[in-house]
Short mmCIF file of C-alpha atoms and ligand atoms in Angstrom, two decimals:
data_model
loop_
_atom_site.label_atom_id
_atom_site.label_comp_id
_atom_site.label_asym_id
_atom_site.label_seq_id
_atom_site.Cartn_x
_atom_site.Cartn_y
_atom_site.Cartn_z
CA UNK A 1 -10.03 -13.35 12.89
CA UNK A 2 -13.52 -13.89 12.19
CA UNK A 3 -15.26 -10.29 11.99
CA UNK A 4 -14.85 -9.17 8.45
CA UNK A 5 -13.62 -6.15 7.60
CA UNK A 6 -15.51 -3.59 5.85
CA UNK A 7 -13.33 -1.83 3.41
CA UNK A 8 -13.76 1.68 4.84
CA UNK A 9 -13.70 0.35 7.83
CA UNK A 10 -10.51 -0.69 6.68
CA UNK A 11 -8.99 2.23 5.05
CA UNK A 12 -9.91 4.49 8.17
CA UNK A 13 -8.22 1.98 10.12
CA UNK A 14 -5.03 2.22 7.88
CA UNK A 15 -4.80 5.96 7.91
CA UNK A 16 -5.54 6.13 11.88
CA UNK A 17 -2.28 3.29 11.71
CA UNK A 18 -0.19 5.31 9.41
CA UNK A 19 -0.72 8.25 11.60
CA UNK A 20 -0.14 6.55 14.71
CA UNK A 21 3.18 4.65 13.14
CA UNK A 22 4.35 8.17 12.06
CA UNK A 23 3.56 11.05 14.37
CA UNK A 24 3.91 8.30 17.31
CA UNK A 25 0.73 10.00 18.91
CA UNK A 26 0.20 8.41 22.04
CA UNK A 27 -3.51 7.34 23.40
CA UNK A 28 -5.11 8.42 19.85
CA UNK A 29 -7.41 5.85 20.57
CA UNK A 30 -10.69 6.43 21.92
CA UNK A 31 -10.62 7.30 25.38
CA UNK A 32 -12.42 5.12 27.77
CA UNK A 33 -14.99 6.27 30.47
CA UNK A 34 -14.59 5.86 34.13
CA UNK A 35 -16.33 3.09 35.53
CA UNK A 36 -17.26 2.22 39.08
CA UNK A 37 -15.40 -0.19 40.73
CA UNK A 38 -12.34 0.41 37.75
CA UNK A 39 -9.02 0.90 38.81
CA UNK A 40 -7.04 3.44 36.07
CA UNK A 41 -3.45 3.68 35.60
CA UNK A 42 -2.18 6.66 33.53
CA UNK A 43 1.31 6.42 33.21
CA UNK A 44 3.74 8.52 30.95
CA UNK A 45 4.13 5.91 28.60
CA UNK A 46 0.53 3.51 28.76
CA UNK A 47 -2.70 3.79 29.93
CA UNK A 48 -4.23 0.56 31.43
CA UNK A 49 -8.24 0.49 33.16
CA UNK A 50 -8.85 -2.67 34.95
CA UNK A 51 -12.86 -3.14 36.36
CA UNK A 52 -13.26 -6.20 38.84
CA UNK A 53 -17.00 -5.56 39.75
CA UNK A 54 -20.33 -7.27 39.92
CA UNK A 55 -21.30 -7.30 35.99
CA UNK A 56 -17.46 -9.14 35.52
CA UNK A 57 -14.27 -8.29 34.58
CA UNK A 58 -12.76 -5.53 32.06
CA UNK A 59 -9.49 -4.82 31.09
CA UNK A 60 -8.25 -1.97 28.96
CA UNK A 61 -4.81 -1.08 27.76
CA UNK A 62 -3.00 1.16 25.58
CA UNK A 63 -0.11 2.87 24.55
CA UNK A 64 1.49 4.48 21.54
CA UNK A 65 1.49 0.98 19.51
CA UNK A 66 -1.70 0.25 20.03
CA UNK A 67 -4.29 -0.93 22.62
CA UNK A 68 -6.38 -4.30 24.26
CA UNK A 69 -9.44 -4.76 25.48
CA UNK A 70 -10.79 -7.84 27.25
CA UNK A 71 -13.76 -8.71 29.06
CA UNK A 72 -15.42 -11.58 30.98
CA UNK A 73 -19.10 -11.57 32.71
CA UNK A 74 -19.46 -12.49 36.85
CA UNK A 75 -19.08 -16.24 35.53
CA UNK A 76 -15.97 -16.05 33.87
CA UNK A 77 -17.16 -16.28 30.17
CA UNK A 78 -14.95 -14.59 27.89
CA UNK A 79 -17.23 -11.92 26.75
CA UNK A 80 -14.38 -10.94 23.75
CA UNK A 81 -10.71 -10.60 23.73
CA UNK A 82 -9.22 -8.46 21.21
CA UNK A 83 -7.08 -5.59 20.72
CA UNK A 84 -6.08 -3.64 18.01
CA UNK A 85 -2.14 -3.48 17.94
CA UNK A 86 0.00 -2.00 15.28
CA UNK A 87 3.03 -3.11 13.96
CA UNK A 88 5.03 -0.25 13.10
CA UNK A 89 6.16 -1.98 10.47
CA UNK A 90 3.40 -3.16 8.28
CA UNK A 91 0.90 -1.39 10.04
CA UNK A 92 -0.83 -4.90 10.84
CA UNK A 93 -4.23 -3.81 12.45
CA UNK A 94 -6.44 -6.61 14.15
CA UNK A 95 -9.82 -7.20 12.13
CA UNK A 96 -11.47 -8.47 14.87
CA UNK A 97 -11.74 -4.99 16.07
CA UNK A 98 -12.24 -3.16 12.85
CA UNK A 99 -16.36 -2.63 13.32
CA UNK A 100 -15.40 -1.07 17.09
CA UNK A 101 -16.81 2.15 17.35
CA UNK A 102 -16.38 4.33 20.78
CA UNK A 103 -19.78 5.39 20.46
CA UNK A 104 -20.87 1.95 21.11
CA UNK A 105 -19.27 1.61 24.10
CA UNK A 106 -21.78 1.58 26.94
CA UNK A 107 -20.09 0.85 30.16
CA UNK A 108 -23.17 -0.07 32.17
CA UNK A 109 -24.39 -2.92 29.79
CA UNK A 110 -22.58 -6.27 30.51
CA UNK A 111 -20.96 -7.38 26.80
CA UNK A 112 -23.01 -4.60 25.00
CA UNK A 113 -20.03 -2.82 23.49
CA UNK A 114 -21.21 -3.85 19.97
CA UNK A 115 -23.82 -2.41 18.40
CA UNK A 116 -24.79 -5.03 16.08
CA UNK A 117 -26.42 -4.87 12.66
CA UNK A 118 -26.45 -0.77 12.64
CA UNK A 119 -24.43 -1.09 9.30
CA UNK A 120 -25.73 0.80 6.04
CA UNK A 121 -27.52 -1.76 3.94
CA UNK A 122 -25.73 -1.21 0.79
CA UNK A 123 -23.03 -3.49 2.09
CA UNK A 124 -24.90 -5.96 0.98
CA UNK A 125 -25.37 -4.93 -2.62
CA UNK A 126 -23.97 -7.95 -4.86
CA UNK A 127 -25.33 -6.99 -7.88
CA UNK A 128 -21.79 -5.72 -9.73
CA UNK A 129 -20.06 -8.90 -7.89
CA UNK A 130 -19.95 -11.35 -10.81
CA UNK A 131 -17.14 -9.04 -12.06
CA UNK A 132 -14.67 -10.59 -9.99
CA UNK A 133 -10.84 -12.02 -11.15
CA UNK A 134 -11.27 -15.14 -10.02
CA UNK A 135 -13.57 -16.64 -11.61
CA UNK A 136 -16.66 -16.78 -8.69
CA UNK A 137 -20.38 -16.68 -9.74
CA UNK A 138 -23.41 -16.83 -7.44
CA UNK A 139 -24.17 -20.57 -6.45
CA UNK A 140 -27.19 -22.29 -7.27
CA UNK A 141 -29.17 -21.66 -3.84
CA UNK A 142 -29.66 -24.88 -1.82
CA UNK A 143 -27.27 -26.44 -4.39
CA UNK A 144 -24.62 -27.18 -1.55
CA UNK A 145 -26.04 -28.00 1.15
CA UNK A 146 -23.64 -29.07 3.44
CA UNK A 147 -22.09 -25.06 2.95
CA UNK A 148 -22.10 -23.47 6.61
CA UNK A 149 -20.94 -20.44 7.33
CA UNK A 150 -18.59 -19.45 10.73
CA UNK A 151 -19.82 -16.48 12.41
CA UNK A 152 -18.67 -14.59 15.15
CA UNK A 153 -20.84 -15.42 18.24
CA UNK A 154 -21.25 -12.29 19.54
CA UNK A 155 -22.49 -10.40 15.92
CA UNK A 156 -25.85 -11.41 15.30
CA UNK A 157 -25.60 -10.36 11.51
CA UNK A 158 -24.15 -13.03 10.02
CA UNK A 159 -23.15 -11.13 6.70
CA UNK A 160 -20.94 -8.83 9.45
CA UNK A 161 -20.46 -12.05 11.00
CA UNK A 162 -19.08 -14.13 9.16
CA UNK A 163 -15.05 -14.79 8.76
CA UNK A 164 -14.24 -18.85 7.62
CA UNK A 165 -16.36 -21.42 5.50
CA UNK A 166 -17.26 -24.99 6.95
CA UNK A 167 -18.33 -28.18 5.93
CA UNK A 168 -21.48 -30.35 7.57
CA UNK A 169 -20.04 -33.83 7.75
CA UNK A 170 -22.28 -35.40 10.16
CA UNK A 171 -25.75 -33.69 11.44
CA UNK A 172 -23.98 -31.89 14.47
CA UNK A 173 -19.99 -31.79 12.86
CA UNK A 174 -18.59 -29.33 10.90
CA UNK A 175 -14.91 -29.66 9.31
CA UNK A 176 -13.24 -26.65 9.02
CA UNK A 177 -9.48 -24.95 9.08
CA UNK A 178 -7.82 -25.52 12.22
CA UNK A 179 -6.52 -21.30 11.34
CA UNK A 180 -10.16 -20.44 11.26
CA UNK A 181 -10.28 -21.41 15.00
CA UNK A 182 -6.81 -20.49 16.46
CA UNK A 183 -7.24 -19.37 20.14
CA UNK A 184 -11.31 -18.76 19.71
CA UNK A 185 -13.22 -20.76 22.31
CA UNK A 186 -16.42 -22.55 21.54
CA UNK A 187 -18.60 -20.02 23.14
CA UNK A 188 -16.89 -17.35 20.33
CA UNK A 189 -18.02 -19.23 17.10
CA UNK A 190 -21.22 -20.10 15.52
CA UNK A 191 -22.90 -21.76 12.37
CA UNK A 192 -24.69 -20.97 10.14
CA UNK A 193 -26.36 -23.94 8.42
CA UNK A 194 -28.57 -24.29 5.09
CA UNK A 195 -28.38 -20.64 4.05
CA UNK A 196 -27.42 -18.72 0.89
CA UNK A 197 -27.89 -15.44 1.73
CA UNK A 198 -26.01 -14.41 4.66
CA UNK A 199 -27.94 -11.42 6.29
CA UNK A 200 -31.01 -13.57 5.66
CA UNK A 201 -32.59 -15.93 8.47
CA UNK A 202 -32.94 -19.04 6.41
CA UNK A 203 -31.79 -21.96 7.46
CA UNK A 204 -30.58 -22.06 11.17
CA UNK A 205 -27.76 -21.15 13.31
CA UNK A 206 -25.88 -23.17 15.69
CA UNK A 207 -23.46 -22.39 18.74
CA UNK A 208 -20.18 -24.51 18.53
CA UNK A 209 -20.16 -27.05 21.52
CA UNK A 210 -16.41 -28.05 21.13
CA UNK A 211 -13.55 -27.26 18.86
CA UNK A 212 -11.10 -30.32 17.92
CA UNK A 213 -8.16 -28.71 16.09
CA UNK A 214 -5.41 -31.29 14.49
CA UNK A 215 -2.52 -31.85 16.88
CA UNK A 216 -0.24 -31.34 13.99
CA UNK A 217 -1.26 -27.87 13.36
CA UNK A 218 0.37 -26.40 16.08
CA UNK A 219 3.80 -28.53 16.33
CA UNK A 220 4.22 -27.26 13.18
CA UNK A 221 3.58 -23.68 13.97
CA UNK A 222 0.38 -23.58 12.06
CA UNK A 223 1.19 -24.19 8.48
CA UNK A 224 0.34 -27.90 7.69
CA UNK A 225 -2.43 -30.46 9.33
CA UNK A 226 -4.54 -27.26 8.36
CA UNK A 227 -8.06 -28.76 9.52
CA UNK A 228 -10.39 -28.88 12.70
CA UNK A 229 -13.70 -30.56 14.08
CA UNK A 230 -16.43 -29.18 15.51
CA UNK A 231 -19.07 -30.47 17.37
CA UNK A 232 -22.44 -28.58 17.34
CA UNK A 233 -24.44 -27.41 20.34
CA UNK A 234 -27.28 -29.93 18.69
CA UNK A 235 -28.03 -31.94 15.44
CA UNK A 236 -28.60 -29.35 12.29
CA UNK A 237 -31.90 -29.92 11.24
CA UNK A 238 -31.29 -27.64 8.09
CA UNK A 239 -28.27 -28.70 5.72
CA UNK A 240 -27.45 -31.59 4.17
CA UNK A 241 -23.78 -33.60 5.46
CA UNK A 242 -21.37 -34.45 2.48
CA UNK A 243 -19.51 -37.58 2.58
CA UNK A 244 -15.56 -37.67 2.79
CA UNK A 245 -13.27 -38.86 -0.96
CA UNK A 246 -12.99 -42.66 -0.18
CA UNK A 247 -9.14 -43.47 -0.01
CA UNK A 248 -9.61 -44.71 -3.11
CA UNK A 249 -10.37 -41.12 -4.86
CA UNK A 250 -6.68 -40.09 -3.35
CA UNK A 251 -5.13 -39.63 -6.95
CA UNK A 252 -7.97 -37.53 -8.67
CA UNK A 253 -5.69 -34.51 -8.28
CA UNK A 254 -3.55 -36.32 -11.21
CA UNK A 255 -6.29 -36.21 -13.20
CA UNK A 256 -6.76 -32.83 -13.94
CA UNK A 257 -10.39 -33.09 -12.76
CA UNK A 258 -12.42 -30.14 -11.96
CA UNK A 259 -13.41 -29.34 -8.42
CA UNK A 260 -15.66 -27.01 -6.91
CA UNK A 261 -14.97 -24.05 -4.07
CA UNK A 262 -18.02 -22.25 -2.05
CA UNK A 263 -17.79 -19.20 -0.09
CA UNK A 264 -18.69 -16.34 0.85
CA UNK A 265 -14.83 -15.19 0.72
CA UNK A 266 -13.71 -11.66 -0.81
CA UNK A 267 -13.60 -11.63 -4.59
CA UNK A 268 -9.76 -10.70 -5.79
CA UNK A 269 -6.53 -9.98 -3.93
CA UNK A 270 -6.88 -6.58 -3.96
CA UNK A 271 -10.74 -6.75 -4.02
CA UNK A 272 -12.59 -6.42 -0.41
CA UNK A 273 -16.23 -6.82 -1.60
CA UNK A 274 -17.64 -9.84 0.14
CA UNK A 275 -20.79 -11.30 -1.11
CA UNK A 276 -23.97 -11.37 0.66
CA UNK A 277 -25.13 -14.47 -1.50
CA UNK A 278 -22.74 -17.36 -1.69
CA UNK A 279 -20.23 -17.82 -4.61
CA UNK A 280 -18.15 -20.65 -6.25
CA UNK A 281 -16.20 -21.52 -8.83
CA UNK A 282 -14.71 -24.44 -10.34
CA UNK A 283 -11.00 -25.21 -10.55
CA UNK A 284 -9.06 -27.98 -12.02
CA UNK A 285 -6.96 -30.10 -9.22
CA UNK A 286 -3.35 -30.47 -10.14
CA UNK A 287 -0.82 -32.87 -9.28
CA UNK A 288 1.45 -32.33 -6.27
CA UNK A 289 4.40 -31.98 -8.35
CA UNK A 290 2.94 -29.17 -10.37
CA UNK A 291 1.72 -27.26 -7.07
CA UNK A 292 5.38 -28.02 -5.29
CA UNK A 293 6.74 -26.12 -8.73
CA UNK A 294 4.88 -23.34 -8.42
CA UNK A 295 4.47 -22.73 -4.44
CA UNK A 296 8.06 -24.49 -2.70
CA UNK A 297 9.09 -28.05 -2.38
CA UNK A 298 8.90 -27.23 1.01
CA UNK A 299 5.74 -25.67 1.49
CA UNK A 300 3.66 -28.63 -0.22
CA UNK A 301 2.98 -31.51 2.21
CA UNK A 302 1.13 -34.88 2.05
CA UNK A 303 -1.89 -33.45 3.49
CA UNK A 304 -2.28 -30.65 1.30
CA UNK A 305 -4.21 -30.95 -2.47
CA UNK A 306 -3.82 -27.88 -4.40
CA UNK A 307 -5.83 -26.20 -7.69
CA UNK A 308 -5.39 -23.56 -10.08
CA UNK A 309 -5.01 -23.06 -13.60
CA UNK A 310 -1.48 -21.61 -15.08
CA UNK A 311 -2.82 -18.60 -15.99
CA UNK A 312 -4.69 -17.68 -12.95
CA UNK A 313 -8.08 -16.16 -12.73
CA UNK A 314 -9.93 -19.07 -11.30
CA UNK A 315 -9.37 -19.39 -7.05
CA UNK A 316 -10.88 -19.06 -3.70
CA UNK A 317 -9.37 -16.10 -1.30
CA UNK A 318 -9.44 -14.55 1.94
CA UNK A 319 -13.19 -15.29 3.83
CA UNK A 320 -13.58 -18.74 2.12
CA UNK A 321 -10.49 -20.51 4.26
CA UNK A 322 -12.26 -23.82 6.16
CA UNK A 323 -14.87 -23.92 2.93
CA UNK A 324 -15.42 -27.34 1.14
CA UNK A 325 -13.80 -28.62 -1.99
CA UNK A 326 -15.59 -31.04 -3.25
CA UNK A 327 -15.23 -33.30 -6.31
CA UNK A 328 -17.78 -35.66 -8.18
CA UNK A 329 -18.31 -38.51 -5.49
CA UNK A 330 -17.03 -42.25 -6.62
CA UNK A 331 -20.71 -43.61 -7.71
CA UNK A 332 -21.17 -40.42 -9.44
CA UNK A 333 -24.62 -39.63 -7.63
CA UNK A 334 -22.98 -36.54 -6.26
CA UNK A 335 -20.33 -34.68 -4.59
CA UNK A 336 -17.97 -35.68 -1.78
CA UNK A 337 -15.37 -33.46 0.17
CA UNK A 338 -11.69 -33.23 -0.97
CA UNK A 339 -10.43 -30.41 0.45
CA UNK A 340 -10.92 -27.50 3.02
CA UNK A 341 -9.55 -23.69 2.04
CA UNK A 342 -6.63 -23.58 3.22
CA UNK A 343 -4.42 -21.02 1.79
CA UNK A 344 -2.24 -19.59 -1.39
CA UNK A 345 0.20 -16.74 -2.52
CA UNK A 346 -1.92 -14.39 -3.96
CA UNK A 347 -5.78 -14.83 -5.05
CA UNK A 348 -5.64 -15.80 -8.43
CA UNK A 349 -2.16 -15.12 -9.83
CA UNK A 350 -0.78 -17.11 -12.27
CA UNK A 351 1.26 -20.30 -11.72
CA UNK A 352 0.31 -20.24 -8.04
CA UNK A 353 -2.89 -22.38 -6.83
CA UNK A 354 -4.97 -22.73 -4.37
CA UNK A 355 -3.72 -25.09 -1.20
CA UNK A 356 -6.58 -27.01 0.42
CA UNK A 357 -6.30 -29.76 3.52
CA UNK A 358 -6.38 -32.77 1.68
CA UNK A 359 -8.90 -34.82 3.73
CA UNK A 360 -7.65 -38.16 2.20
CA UNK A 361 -5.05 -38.05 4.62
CA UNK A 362 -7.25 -36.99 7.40
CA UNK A 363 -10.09 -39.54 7.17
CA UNK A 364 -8.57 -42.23 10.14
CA UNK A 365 -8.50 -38.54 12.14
CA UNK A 366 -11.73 -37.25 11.64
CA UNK A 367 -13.50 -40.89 12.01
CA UNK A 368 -11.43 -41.49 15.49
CA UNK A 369 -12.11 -37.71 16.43
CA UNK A 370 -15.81 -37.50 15.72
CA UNK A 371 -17.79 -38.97 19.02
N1 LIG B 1 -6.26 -18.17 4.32
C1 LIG B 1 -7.39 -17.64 3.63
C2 LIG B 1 -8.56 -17.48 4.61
O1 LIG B 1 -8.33 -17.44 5.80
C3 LIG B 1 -7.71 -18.43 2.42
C4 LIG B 1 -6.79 -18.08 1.33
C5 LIG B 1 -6.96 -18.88 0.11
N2 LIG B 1 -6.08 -18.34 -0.85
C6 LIG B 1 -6.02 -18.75 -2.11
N3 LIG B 1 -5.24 -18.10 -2.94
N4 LIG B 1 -6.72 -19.76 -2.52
O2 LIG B 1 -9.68 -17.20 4.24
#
């Protein structure tokens, strides 16, 4: 959920599912070493390792759809929790696992399974990015402030990192998507605060002290109330918090006006180059009507603002979800949050816009939530 996924990363991944989903090969996955104090079970149809020893707990499984691995240290901190299962019939792989490599795997170092930052550097080359179909150019550096970036906790490049947007609101809060967060514990997320170039160490970086997702979001199965708190380890000393649309801003979205999206999100449906520096682009809002036309009666709710153009080209995508959008501010000295990424059909098709939380309907929440 919050690792990205390097595209040949990626396509290896697909082609070791494919194979998998075809030829049915069980226990193609790595193989695991023995570990002291690790019980093994190798059955005809799984393979499961569970270590209960002094560096913590471990637990491996696999069979032929896939496998699991989870992990806590002698305290009972979730070191990670992920897996990598396929779905025969979309060959769904889990990102989260996509930068696992066996080679990293080091049995006798508590949590060091990762070998962080190791990745070739021309990852980060964004030089050919401002071809791109939707519509995203570099951002003026320092130009949003209140931009943060989530990161994975346990991947100390934040460019590899680096999986949802966020929004400073208040020195230590940060509004996000409530899917940015779904089952992740504090201790699994950080931020990244007053930066523009992610694999950079400007600005600072902040663990996440407690997550506050909307009660709404999961009654309804984690479509709509689409937004979280969270409350930083400390203050942010770097950043700048932008203020919330006043109640009285609700019905700029009939306006047509033009709001802006920041990311570092990937740059076109079909287009997995994420940007080292952060991008935005600017997209007119559009009335509720409009966006219920071109997305579902049913999928449109009160608490969701959408933009888009009809002919496309102009939208965020998959990597900015949780980001700001943020419209001229009521006195006109600025900019002030309308919306948080939320989610759409397909990255800038036409006739089908960008859904964002509409944080008019959430500011009673967020002030009653945020102590
Ligand atoms: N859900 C996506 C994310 O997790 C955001 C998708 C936004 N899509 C769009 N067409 N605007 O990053």
């Amino acid at each position: 959920m919050f690792s990205k996924t390097k595209s040949t990363t990626l396509i290896a991944s697909i082609f070791l599912a494919a194979f998998l989903a075809f030829f049915a090969v069980p226990f193609a996955q790595p193989a695991h070493a023995q570990v002291d104090g690790c019980e093994i079970f190798e059955e005809a149809d799984y393979y499961m390792e569970i270590c209960d020893d002094a560096d913590g707990y471990y637990e491996y499984y696999e069979d032929d759809e896939g496998w699991y691995e989870y992990a806590e240290d002698i305290d009972g901190n979730v070191l990670f929790d992920d897996g990598g299962f396929w779905d025969d019939e979309d060959y769904f792989y889990d990102e989260d696992f996509a930068d696992y490599d066996d080679e990293d795997y080091d049995p006798n170092e508590d949590g060091g399974y990762y070998d962080e930052g190791t990745e070739p550097a021309d990852n980060y080359d964004d030089s050919d990015l401002a071809n791109n179909s939707l519509g995203k150019t570099e951002a003026t550096p320092g130009a949003q402030p209140w931009m943060v970036a989530q990161v994975d906790s346990r991947e100390s490049n934040a460019y590899y990192g680096q999986g949802c947007g966020g929004s400073l609101i208040a020195p230590q809060w940060v509004l996000t998507a409530a899917h940015c967060l779904e089952d992740a514990n504090a201790s699994d997320i950080d931020y990244v605060i007053g930066r523009h170039v992610l694999s950079s160490n400007e600005g600072e970086r902040i663990p996440a002290a407690q997550i506050i997702l909307h009660p709404g979001y999961a009654q309804t199965g984690g479509e709509d109330h689409d937004i979280a708190l969270v409350k930083l380890e400390r203050p942010a000393t770097a950043g700048t918090p932008i203020e919330l649309v006043t109640p009285a801003t609700t019905h700029l979205d009939e306006a047509g006006i033009l709001a802006r999206v920041t990311g570092w999100g990937q740059m076109g449906e079909n287009d997995e180059r994420y940007p080292d520096a952060l991008f935005g682009v600017s997209i007119p809002l559009i009335s509720q009507a409009t966006c219920k036309a071109q997305l579902g009666d049913d999928a449109i709710q009160a608490g969701e603002i959408c933009a888009g153009t009809p002919e496309g080209g102009k939208d965020s995508c998959y990597g900015d979800s949780g980001g700001p959008l943020t419209v001229p501010n009521a006195d006109g000295t600025g900019e002030a949050l309308a919306g948080v990424v939320s989610w759409g059909d397909e990255c800038g098709a036409p006739n089908s816009a960008g859904v964002y939380t509409r944080v008019t309907e959430y500011v009673d929440w967020i002030a009653q939530n945020m102590r």
